CSV table of C-alpha atoms in Angstrom, one decimal:
chain,number,residue,atom,x,y,z
I,52,UNK,CA,-18.9,-11.4,-9.5
I,53,UNK,CA,-21.6,-11.4,-6.8
I,54,UNK,CA,-25.1,-11.0,-8.3
I,55,UNK,CA,-27.2,-8.8,-6.0
I,56,UNK,CA,-30.5,-9.0,-7.9
I,57,UNK,CA,-32.2,-10.7,-5.0
I,58,UNK,CA,-31.6,-7.8,-2.7
I,59,UNK,CA,-31.6,-5.0,-5.3
I,60,UNK,CA,-34.2,-2.3,-5.1
I,61,UNK,CA,-36.9,-2.5,-7.8
I,62,UNK,CA,-35.7,-1.9,-11.4
I,63,UNK,CA,-36.6,1.2,-13.2
I,64,UNK,CA,-37.4,-0.7,-16.4
I,65,UNK,CA,-35.8,-1.0,-19.9
I,66,UNK,CA,-33.0,1.3,-20.9
I,67,UNK,CA,-35.3,3.5,-22.9
I,68,UNK,CA,-33.6,6.7,-21.7
I,69,UNK,CA,-30.0,5.7,-22.5
I,70,UNK,CA,-28.3,7.9,-25.0
I,71,UNK,CA,-26.2,5.0,-26.5
I,72,UNK,CA,-27.4,1.6,-27.5
I,73,UNK,CA,-26.4,-0.8,-24.7
I,74,UNK,CA,-25.1,1.9,-22.5
I,75,UNK,CA,-26.7,2.4,-19.0
I,76,UNK,CA,-27.5,5.8,-17.7
I,77,UNK,CA,-26.5,6.4,-14.1
I,78,UNK,CA,-28.1,9.5,-12.7
I,79,UNK,CA,-27.4,11.4,-9.5
I,80,UNK,CA,-30.8,13.2,-8.8
I,81,UNK,CA,-29.3,15.3,-5.9
I,82,UNK,CA,-27.1,17.1,-8.4
I,83,UNK,CA,-28.9,16.4,-11.7
I,84,UNK,CA,-25.8,14.8,-13.2
I,85,UNK,CA,-25.5,11.7,-15.4
I,86,UNK,CA,-22.9,9.1,-16.4
I,87,UNK,CA,-23.2,6.9,-19.4
I,88,UNK,CA,-21.8,3.5,-18.5
I,89,UNK,CA,-20.7,1.0,-21.2
I,90,UNK,CA,-21.8,-2.6,-20.8
I,91,UNK,CA,-19.7,-4.3,-18.1
I,92,UNK,CA,-18.0,-1.0,-17.2
I,93,UNK,CA,-18.0,0.1,-13.5
I,94,UNK,CA,-19.5,3.5,-12.7
I,95,UNK,CA,-16.2,5.1,-11.5
I,96,UNK,CA,-14.4,4.1,-14.6
I,97,UNK,CA,-17.1,5.5,-16.8
I,98,UNK,CA,-17.0,8.7,-14.8
I,99,UNK,CA,-13.3,9.1,-15.2
I,100,UNK,CA,-13.5,8.2,-18.9
I,101,UNK,CA,-15.9,11.1,-19.3
I,102,UNK,CA,-13.6,13.4,-17.4
I,103,UNK,CA,-16.3,14.1,-14.8
I,104,UNK,CA,-15.8,14.6,-11.1
I,105,UNK,CA,-19.0,13.5,-9.4
I,106,UNK,CA,-17.8,10.7,-7.1
I,107,UNK,CA,-14.4,10.8,-5.2
I,108,UNK,CA,-11.8,8.6,-6.8
I,109,UNK,CA,-9.5,6.5,-4.6
I,110,UNK,CA,-7.8,3.2,-5.2
I,111,UNK,CA,-10.3,2.0,-7.8
I,112,UNK,CA,-10.0,-1.5,-6.4
I,113,UNK,CA,-12.7,-1.8,-3.8
I,114,UNK,CA,-10.3,-1.2,-0.9
I,115,UNK,CA,-10.3,2.4,0.3
I,116,UNK,CA,-14.0,3.2,0.4
I,117,UNK,CA,-13.9,6.8,-0.8
I,118,UNK,CA,-16.2,6.1,-3.8
I,119,UNK,CA,-19.0,4.7,-1.6
I,120,UNK,CA,-22.5,5.3,-3.1
I,121,UNK,CA,-26.1,4.1,-2.5
I,122,UNK,CA,-28.2,2.8,-5.4
I,123,UNK,CA,-31.8,4.1,-5.0
I,124,UNK,CA,-33.1,2.0,-7.9
I,125,UNK,CA,-31.9,-0.1,-10.7
I,126,UNK,CA,-30.2,-3.4,-11.4
I,127,UNK,CA,-26.5,-4.0,-11.0
I,128,UNK,CA,-23.8,-6.5,-10.1
I,129,UNK,CA,-20.7,-5.9,-8.0
I,130,UNK,CA,-17.3,-7.4,-7.6
I,131,UNK,CA,-15.8,-8.1,-4.2
I,132,UNK,CA,-15.5,-5.0,-2.0
I,133,UNK,CA,-13.8,-4.3,1.4
I,134,UNK,CA,-16.1,-5.5,4.2
I,135,UNK,CA,-14.7,-2.6,6.2
I,136,UNK,CA,-16.5,-0.2,3.9
I,137,UNK,CA,-19.4,-2.2,2.7
I,138,UNK,CA,-21.0,-4.6,5.3
I,139,UNK,CA,-23.4,-7.3,4.4
I,140,UNK,CA,-26.2,-5.1,5.7
I,141,UNK,CA,-24.9,-2.1,3.6
I,142,UNK,CA,-24.8,-4.3,0.5
I,143,UNK,CA,-28.5,-5.4,1.1
I,144,UNK,CA,-29.4,-1.7,1.4
I,145,UNK,CA,-27.9,-0.9,-2.0
I,146,UNK,CA,-24.7,0.5,-0.7
I,147,UNK,CA,-21.6,-0.2,-2.8
I,148,UNK,CA,-18.3,1.2,-4.0
I,149,UNK,CA,-18.6,2.8,-7.4
I,150,UNK,CA,-15.4,1.2,-8.6
I,151,UNK,CA,-16.9,-2.2,-8.1
I,152,UNK,CA,-20.4,-1.7,-9.4
I,153,UNK,CA,-21.4,-2.5,-12.9
I,154,UNK,CA,-24.9,-1.3,-13.9
I,155,UNK,CA,-27.2,-3.8,-15.6
I,156,UNK,CA,-29.8,-1.2,-16.5
I,157,UNK,CA,-30.3,2.5,-15.7
I,158,UNK,CA,-29.6,3.5,-12.1
I,159,UNK,CA,-30.3,6.3,-9.7
I,160,UNK,CA,-27.6,6.7,-7.1
I,161,UNK,CA,-26.5,9.0,-4.3
I,162,UNK,CA,-22.8,9.7,-3.4
I,163,UNK,CA,-21.9,8.9,0.2
I,164,UNK,CA,-18.1,9.0,0.3
I,165,UNK,CA,-16.0,7.5,3.1
I,166,UNK,CA,-16.5,10.2,5.7
I,167,UNK,CA,-12.9,10.0,7.1
I,168,UNK,CA,-10.2,12.6,6.7
I,169,UNK,CA,-6.6,12.8,7.7
I,170,UNK,CA,-5.8,15.4,10.3
I,171,UNK,CA,-3.0,16.8,8.1
I,172,UNK,CA,-5.7,18.0,5.8
I,173,UNK,CA,-6.8,20.5,8.5
I,174,UNK,CA,-3.5,21.3,10.2
I,175,UNK,CA,-2.2,22.2,6.8
I,176,UNK,CA,-5.0,23.3,4.4
I,177,UNK,CA,-4.4,21.7,1.0
I,178,UNK,CA,-4.2,23.8,-2.1
I,179,UNK,CA,-5.5,21.2,-4.5
D,197,UNK,CA,24.8,-0.3,9.1
D,198,UNK,CA,23.5,1.5,12.2
D,199,UNK,CA,23.8,0.0,15.7
D,200,UNK,CA,20.5,-1.8,15.4
D,201,UNK,CA,20.4,-5.6,15.5
D,202,UNK,CA,17.5,-5.2,13.1
D,203,UNK,CA,18.8,-5.7,9.6
D,204,UNK,CA,15.9,-4.8,7.3
D,205,UNK,CA,12.2,-5.1,6.5
D,206,UNK,CA,12.2,-8.8,5.5
D,207,UNK,CA,8.6,-9.4,4.6
D,208,UNK,CA,5.1,-8.0,4.4
D,209,UNK,CA,1.9,-9.9,4.4
D,210,UNK,CA,-0.9,-8.2,2.5
D,211,UNK,CA,-4.6,-9.1,2.4
D,212,UNK,CA,-6.2,-9.1,-1.0
D,213,UNK,CA,-9.7,-9.5,-2.2
D,214,UNK,CA,-8.9,-11.7,-5.2
D,215,UNK,CA,-5.8,-13.9,-4.8
D,216,UNK,CA,-5.2,-14.7,-8.5
D,217,UNK,CA,-5.6,-11.1,-9.6
D,218,UNK,CA,-3.2,-10.1,-6.9
D,219,UNK,CA,-0.6,-12.7,-7.9
D,220,UNK,CA,-0.8,-11.5,-11.6
D,221,UNK,CA,-0.2,-8.0,-10.3
D,222,UNK,CA,2.7,-8.7,-8.1
D,223,UNK,CA,4.3,-11.3,-10.3
D,224,UNK,CA,3.6,-10.1,-13.8
D,225,UNK,CA,3.5,-6.3,-13.3
D,226,UNK,CA,5.7,-5.5,-10.3
D,227,UNK,CA,7.9,-8.4,-11.4
D,228,UNK,CA,8.3,-10.4,-8.2
D,229,UNK,CA,9.0,-14.1,-8.5
D,230,UNK,CA,6.3,-16.4,-7.3
D,231,UNK,CA,8.0,-18.9,-5.0
D,232,UNK,CA,5.4,-21.1,-3.5
D,233,UNK,CA,1.9,-21.5,-1.9
D,234,UNK,CA,1.1,-23.0,1.5
D,235,UNK,CA,-1.7,-25.1,2.9
D,236,UNK,CA,-3.7,-22.0,3.9
D,237,UNK,CA,-3.5,-20.8,0.3
D,238,UNK,CA,-1.1,-18.0,1.0
D,239,UNK,CA,1.2,-17.1,-1.9
D,240,UNK,CA,4.9,-16.3,-1.3
D,241,UNK,CA,6.9,-14.0,-3.6
D,242,UNK,CA,10.3,-12.3,-3.6
D,243,UNK,CA,12.2,-9.7,-5.6
D,244,UNK,CA,14.8,-11.2,-8.0
D,245,UNK,CA,17.8,-9.8,-6.0
D,246,UNK,CA,16.6,-10.9,-2.6
D,247,UNK,CA,18.5,-13.8,-1.1
D,248,UNK,CA,15.9,-15.1,1.4
D,249,UNK,CA,13.1,-17.4,0.5
D,250,UNK,CA,10.3,-14.7,0.3
D,251,UNK,CA,9.5,-11.1,1.1
D,252,UNK,CA,5.9,-10.7,0.1
D,253,UNK,CA,3.0,-13.0,1.3
D,254,UNK,CA,-0.5,-12.6,-0.2
D,255,UNK,CA,-3.6,-13.8,1.7
D,256,UNK,CA,-7.1,-13.6,0.4
D,257,UNK,CA,-9.5,-11.9,2.8
D,258,UNK,CA,-12.7,-9.9,2.8
D,259,UNK,CA,-10.9,-6.6,3.3
D,260,UNK,CA,-7.5,-5.5,2.0
D,261,UNK,CA,-4.7,-4.0,4.0
D,262,UNK,CA,-1.6,-5.3,5.9
D,263,UNK,CA,-1.6,-8.4,8.2
D,264,UNK,CA,1.9,-7.8,9.4
D,265,UNK,CA,5.4,-6.5,8.7
D,266,UNK,CA,8.5,-8.6,9.5
D,267,UNK,CA,12.0,-7.4,10.2
D,268,UNK,CA,15.0,-9.7,10.0
D,269,UNK,CA,17.4,-9.5,13.0
D,270,UNK,CA,21.0,-10.6,13.3
D,271,UNK,CA,20.8,-14.0,14.9
D,272,UNK,CA,18.7,-15.8,17.5
D,273,UNK,CA,20.6,-14.2,20.5
D,274,UNK,CA,19.6,-10.8,19.2
D,275,UNK,CA,16.0,-12.0,18.7
D,276,UNK,CA,15.8,-13.2,22.3
D,277,UNK,CA,17.3,-10.0,23.6
D,278,UNK,CA,15.0,-7.7,21.6
D,279,UNK,CA,12.1,-9.8,22.8
D,280,UNK,CA,13.0,-9.2,26.4
D,281,UNK,CA,13.7,-5.5,25.7
D,282,UNK,CA,10.2,-5.2,24.1
D,283,UNK,CA,8.7,-6.8,27.2
D,284,UNK,CA,10.6,-4.6,29.5
D,285,UNK,CA,9.3,-1.6,27.6
D,286,UNK,CA,5.8,-2.8,28.2
D,287,UNK,CA,5.1,-4.4,24.9
D,288,UNK,CA,3.4,-7.8,24.9
D,289,UNK,CA,5.0,-10.3,22.5
D,290,UNK,CA,3.9,-13.6,21.0
D,291,UNK,CA,6.1,-16.3,19.5
D,292,UNK,CA,5.0,-17.6,16.1
D,293,UNK,CA,6.4,-21.1,15.6
D,294,UNK,CA,9.0,-21.8,13.0
D,295,UNK,CA,7.4,-23.0,9.8
D,296,UNK,CA,4.1,-21.1,10.4
D,297,UNK,CA,5.3,-19.1,7.5
D,298,UNK,CA,7.0,-21.5,5.1
D,299,UNK,CA,10.8,-21.5,5.3
D,300,UNK,CA,10.8,-19.0,8.1
D,301,UNK,CA,12.1,-19.5,11.6
D,302,UNK,CA,10.4,-18.5,14.9
D,303,UNK,CA,9.0,-14.9,14.8
D,304,UNK,CA,8.5,-12.6,17.8
D,305,UNK,CA,5.3,-10.7,17.1
D,306,UNK,CA,4.1,-7.5,18.8
D,307,UNK,CA,1.8,-4.5,18.2
D,308,UNK,CA,3.0,-1.0,17.5
D,309,UNK,CA,1.1,1.7,19.5
D,310,UNK,CA,-0.7,2.5,16.2
D,311,UNK,CA,-2.1,-1.1,16.2
D,312,UNK,CA,0.1,-2.4,13.3
D,313,UNK,CA,1.4,-6.0,13.8
D,314,UNK,CA,5.2,-6.2,13.5
D,315,UNK,CA,7.3,-9.2,13.9
D,316,UNK,CA,11.0,-10.0,14.3
D,317,UNK,CA,12.7,-13.1,13.0
D,318,UNK,CA,16.3,-14.3,12.8
D,319,UNK,CA,16.1,-17.1,10.3
D,320,UNK,CA,14.7,-17.6,6.9
D,321,UNK,CA,15.9,-20.2,4.4
D,322,UNK,CA,18.4,-19.1,1.7
D,323,UNK,CA,17.2,-19.2,-1.9
D,324,UNK,CA,19.7,-16.9,-3.5
D,325,UNK,CA,19.2,-14.4,-6.3
D,326,UNK,CA,20.0,-16.9,-9.1
D,327,UNK,CA,23.4,-15.4,-9.9
D,328,UNK,CA,25.6,-17.3,-7.5
D,329,UNK,CA,28.2,-16.0,-5.2
D,330,UNK,CA,31.3,-16.6,-7.2
D,331,UNK,CA,31.9,-14.4,-10.2
D,332,UNK,CA,28.2,-13.5,-10.5
D,333,UNK,CA,26.5,-11.7,-13.4
D,334,UNK,CA,25.0,-8.3,-12.5
D,335,UNK,CA,21.3,-9.1,-13.1
D,336,UNK,CA,18.9,-11.9,-13.6
D,337,UNK,CA,17.4,-12.5,-17.1
D,338,UNK,CA,13.7,-13.2,-17.8
D,339,UNK,CA,12.3,-11.1,-14.9
D,340,UNK,CA,8.8,-9.7,-15.8
D,341,UNK,CA,7.2,-6.3,-15.6
D,342,UNK,CA,8.8,-3.5,-13.5
D,343,UNK,CA,11.6,-6.0,-12.4
D,344,UNK,CA,11.5,-4.8,-8.7
D,345,UNK,CA,14.8,-5.8,-7.1
D,346,UNK,CA,13.4,-6.2,-3.6
D,347,UNK,CA,10.8,-5.2,-1.0
D,348,UNK,CA,12.1,-2.0,0.6
D,349,UNK,CA,9.8,-0.4,3.2
D,350,UNK,CA,6.2,0.3,4.3
D,351,UNK,CA,4.4,3.6,5.2
D,352,UNK,CA,1.8,3.0,7.9
D,353,UNK,CA,-1.0,5.3,9.1
D,354,UNK,CA,-2.3,5.6,12.7
D,355,UNK,CA,-2.8,7.8,15.7
D,356,UNK,CA,0.0,7.4,18.2
D,357,UNK,CA,3.0,7.8,15.9
D,358,UNK,CA,4.9,9.3,18.8
D,359,UNK,CA,4.6,5.9,20.6
D,360,UNK,CA,5.8,4.1,17.4
D,361,UNK,CA,8.9,6.4,17.2
D,362,UNK,CA,9.7,5.9,20.8
D,363,UNK,CA,9.4,2.1,20.6
D,364,UNK,CA,11.5,1.9,17.4
D,365,UNK,CA,14.2,4.3,18.6
D,366,UNK,CA,14.4,3.2,22.3
D,367,UNK,CA,13.9,-0.6,21.9
D,368,UNK,CA,14.8,-1.6,18.4
D,369,UNK,CA,17.5,1.1,18.0
D,370,UNK,CA,16.2,2.6,14.8
D,371,UNK,CA,17.3,6.1,13.9
D,372,UNK,CA,14.8,8.9,13.1
D,373,UNK,CA,16.0,10.2,9.7
D,374,UNK,CA,13.3,12.7,8.8
D,375,UNK,CA,10.2,14.1,10.3
D,376,UNK,CA,7.4,16.5,9.4
D,377,UNK,CA,6.3,18.9,12.2
D,378,UNK,CA,3.4,21.2,12.7
D,379,UNK,CA,4.7,23.3,15.5
D,380,UNK,CA,5.4,20.7,18.2
D,381,UNK,CA,3.3,18.0,16.7
D,382,UNK,CA,5.1,15.3,14.6
D,383,UNK,CA,2.7,14.5,11.7
D,384,UNK,CA,5.0,12.2,9.8
D,385,UNK,CA,8.2,10.2,10.7
D,386,UNK,CA,10.8,8.3,8.8
D,387,UNK,CA,13.0,5.7,10.5
D,388,UNK,CA,16.0,3.6,9.5
D,389,UNK,CA,17.6,0.5,10.9
D,390,UNK,CA,20.2,0.6,8.2
D,391,UNK,CA,22.1,2.9,5.8
D,392,UNK,CA,18.8,3.7,3.9
D,393,UNK,CA,16.9,6.9,4.3
D,394,UNK,CA,13.9,4.9,5.6
D,395,UNK,CA,13.0,1.3,6.5
D,396,UNK,CA,9.6,2.3,7.8
D,397,UNK,CA,7.5,5.4,7.9
D,398,UNK,CA,4.4,6.7,9.7
D,399,UNK,CA,1.8,9.4,9.1
D,400,UNK,CA,-0.5,10.6,11.8
D,401,UNK,CA,-4.1,9.6,11.0
D,402,UNK,CA,-7.4,9.4,12.7
D,403,UNK,CA,-7.7,5.6,12.3
D,404,UNK,CA,-5.3,3.0,13.6
D,405,UNK,CA,-3.8,0.1,11.8
D,406,UNK,CA,-4.0,1.6,8.3
D,407,UNK,CA,-1.8,0.6,5.5
D,408,UNK,CA,-0.6,3.3,3.1
D,409,UNK,CA,1.9,1.5,0.8
D,410,UNK,CA,4.5,-1.2,0.4
D,411,UNK,CA,7.5,0.0,-1.6
D,412,UNK,CA,9.8,-1.9,-3.9
D,413,UNK,CA,13.3,-0.9,-5.1
D,414,UNK,CA,14.2,-0.2,-8.7
D,415,UNK,CA,17.7,0.6,-10.0
D,416,UNK,CA,17.3,3.9,-12.0
D,417,UNK,CA,15.0,6.8,-12.8
D,418,UNK,CA,14.7,5.2,-16.3
D,419,UNK,CA,13.3,2.1,-14.7
D,420,UNK,CA,10.7,4.3,-12.8
D,421,UNK,CA,9.6,5.7,-16.1
D,422,UNK,CA,9.4,2.2,-17.6
D,423,UNK,CA,7.3,1.2,-14.6
D,424,UNK,CA,5.0,4.1,-15.5
D,425,UNK,CA,4.8,2.7,-19.1
D,426,UNK,CA,3.8,-0.7,-17.6
D,427,UNK,CA,1.1,0.9,-15.5
D,428,UNK,CA,-0.4,2.6,-18.6
D,429,UNK,CA,0.1,-0.5,-20.8
D,430,UNK,CA,-1.9,-2.7,-18.4
D,431,UNK,CA,-4.3,-0.1,-17.2
D,432,UNK,CA,-3.2,-0.3,-13.6
D,433,UNK,CA,-4.8,2.1,-11.2
D,434,UNK,CA,-2.3,5.0,-11.0
D,435,UNK,CA,-2.1,7.1,-7.8
D,436,UNK,CA,0.6,9.6,-8.9
D,437,UNK,CA,4.0,10.2,-10.4
D,438,UNK,CA,6.5,9.7,-11.7
D,439,UNK,CA,7.9,12.4,-9.5
D,440,UNK,CA,10.4,13.2,-6.8
D,441,UNK,CA,10.0,13.2,-3.0
D,442,UNK,CA,11.6,16.0,-1.0
D,443,UNK,CA,11.6,13.6,2.0
D,444,UNK,CA,14.2,10.9,1.4
D,445,UNK,CA,14.9,12.3,-2.2
D,446,UNK,CA,13.3,9.2,-3.7
D,447,UNK,CA,12.3,9.2,-7.4
D,448,UNK,CA,9.0,7.5,-7.3
D,449,UNK,CA,5.6,6.3,-8.8
D,450,UNK,CA,2.6,5.2,-6.8
D,451,UNK,CA,-0.1,2.8,-8.0
D,452,UNK,CA,-2.6,0.3,-6.6
D,453,UNK,CA,-2.9,-3.4,-6.6
D,454,UNK,CA,-6.3,-4.9,-7.8
D,455,UNK,CA,-7.6,-4.8,-4.2
D,456,UNK,CA,-6.7,-1.2,-3.6
D,457,UNK,CA,-3.4,-1.7,-1.6
D,458,UNK,CA,-1.0,1.1,-2.6
D,459,UNK,CA,2.4,0.1,-4.0
D,460,UNK,CA,5.4,2.3,-4.7
D,461,UNK,CA,8.4,1.6,-6.9
D,462,UNK,CA,11.3,4.0,-6.5
D,463,UNK,CA,15.0,4.6,-6.8
D,464,UNK,CA,17.7,6.7,-5.4
D,465,UNK,CA,17.5,8.0,-1.8
D,466,UNK,CA,20.7,8.9,0.1
D,467,UNK,CA,23.0,7.1,2.5
D,468,UNK,CA,22.1,7.5,6.2
D,469,UNK,CA,24.8,7.2,8.8
D,470,UNK,CA,24.0,6.9,12.5
D,471,UNK,CA,25.9,10.1,13.4
D,472,UNK,CA,23.6,12.2,11.1
D,473,UNK,CA,21.0,14.5,12.6
D,474,UNK,CA,17.4,14.0,11.5
D,475,UNK,CA,16.1,16.2,8.7
D,476,UNK,CA,13.1,18.4,9.6
D,477,UNK,CA,10.3,19.5,7.3
D,478,UNK,CA,7.8,22.1,8.4
D,479,UNK,CA,4.1,21.7,7.8
D,480,UNK,CA,3.9,24.9,5.7
D,481,UNK,CA,6.3,23.2,3.2
D,482,UNK,CA,4.5,19.9,3.3
D,483,UNK,CA,3.8,20.1,-0.5
D,484,UNK,CA,7.4,20.1,-1.6
D,485,UNK,CA,8.3,17.7,1.3
D,486,UNK,CA,6.1,15.0,-0.2
D,487,UNK,CA,5.9,15.9,-3.9
D,488,UNK,CA,8.9,18.1,-4.7
D,489,UNK,CA,7.9,19.0,-8.3
D,490,UNK,CA,4.2,19.8,-7.8
D,491,UNK,CA,4.9,21.2,-4.4
D,492,UNK,CA,1.3,20.3,-3.6
D,493,UNK,CA,0.0,17.4,-1.5
D,494,UNK,CA,-3.2,15.8,-2.7
D,495,UNK,CA,-6.1,14.6,-0.7
D,496,UNK,CA,-5.8,11.0,-1.9
D,497,UNK,CA,-2.3,10.6,-0.6
D,498,UNK,CA,-3.6,11.6,2.8
D,499,UNK,CA,-6.9,9.8,2.9
D,500,UNK,CA,-6.8,6.8,0.6
D,501,UNK,CA,-5.6,3.8,2.7
D,502,UNK,CA,-6.5,0.2,3.3
């Protein structure tokens, strides 16, 4: 675990708004959607458990970068993520991969994604 | 065997974010045997039915992906000849000294046009599969997890896959077994140096040097289903399957190691002979080419790489 408290944006405060005791509420203001994260649970996992599709899901291991997000405010810890997708400067700016980010309070985030796409996606439009 | 002096993919070195988590994954879940560790902290593993000392090397790094892929060739004469053939083709090579990888002889290293590092070697120490060579039993007891028999192939992503195909066919004498075409453009290619439907594969991609998956061989479809059970039992990140590929006919399941490197375990392709003509898949049928049952290709299979 790499604590990022020193660089984290200011916290929002106690978990007064959480629906469940001990759960942290992750909100995406751009879309108005919310994810209730269990203690110690990463955001992507909580999202998948709730059967929501708010953040793209890739490898779930910090390697592929498709679940890249930025935390606008709130406290969290991360586990090791690919430096290709999250540089030290990114990390200091609150950028992380949702599969590696465990909230320690309520968070506000925005979804960034990886921004790369295979040319086969366009030469042959996918049906999925 | 085809005419190639290259015998098989003999090892792959993968970068991982957390070495011990990766060792637990490859040893306890995929079922490789942990053989040893070197002074740089790299971990060496092999499938139970492999005869050589190792086939997978794990190295901790700050980003996952593939360091290099090694092919074993038939003898040191072939190694020297292929080295000069590579040079004549315009490919710069570098000799990695014997012992740089434990129990492995000198390796001739070069870069594919897609930026992937590939190496050839002629010698690796014999460990055996634990069954002996005289009146052996058919399988090894006590193997964990999915009980992968051996490392089989890699699928790599990059831009100039035409250059890769040319190098592998013209210099290393691989056969093109199957390709996916969009008009004149080759978007995916499968190549064999042996009797297998593929020993290496490429998909055209905007970024060079990307790793899609390392694949390990299982014996039966039942074992592929059992691998799926193990993936669920241990909450391993599932990509997709179990299913069937149109390309190579493999029965397969895809999942990720704890650092996000994709793995495949599969069984059952067909026998390739060097007098066969390549199979062609057209882009309008890409769905069933890749996933024969769903007949639909998903975004993740195209875009999630390390």
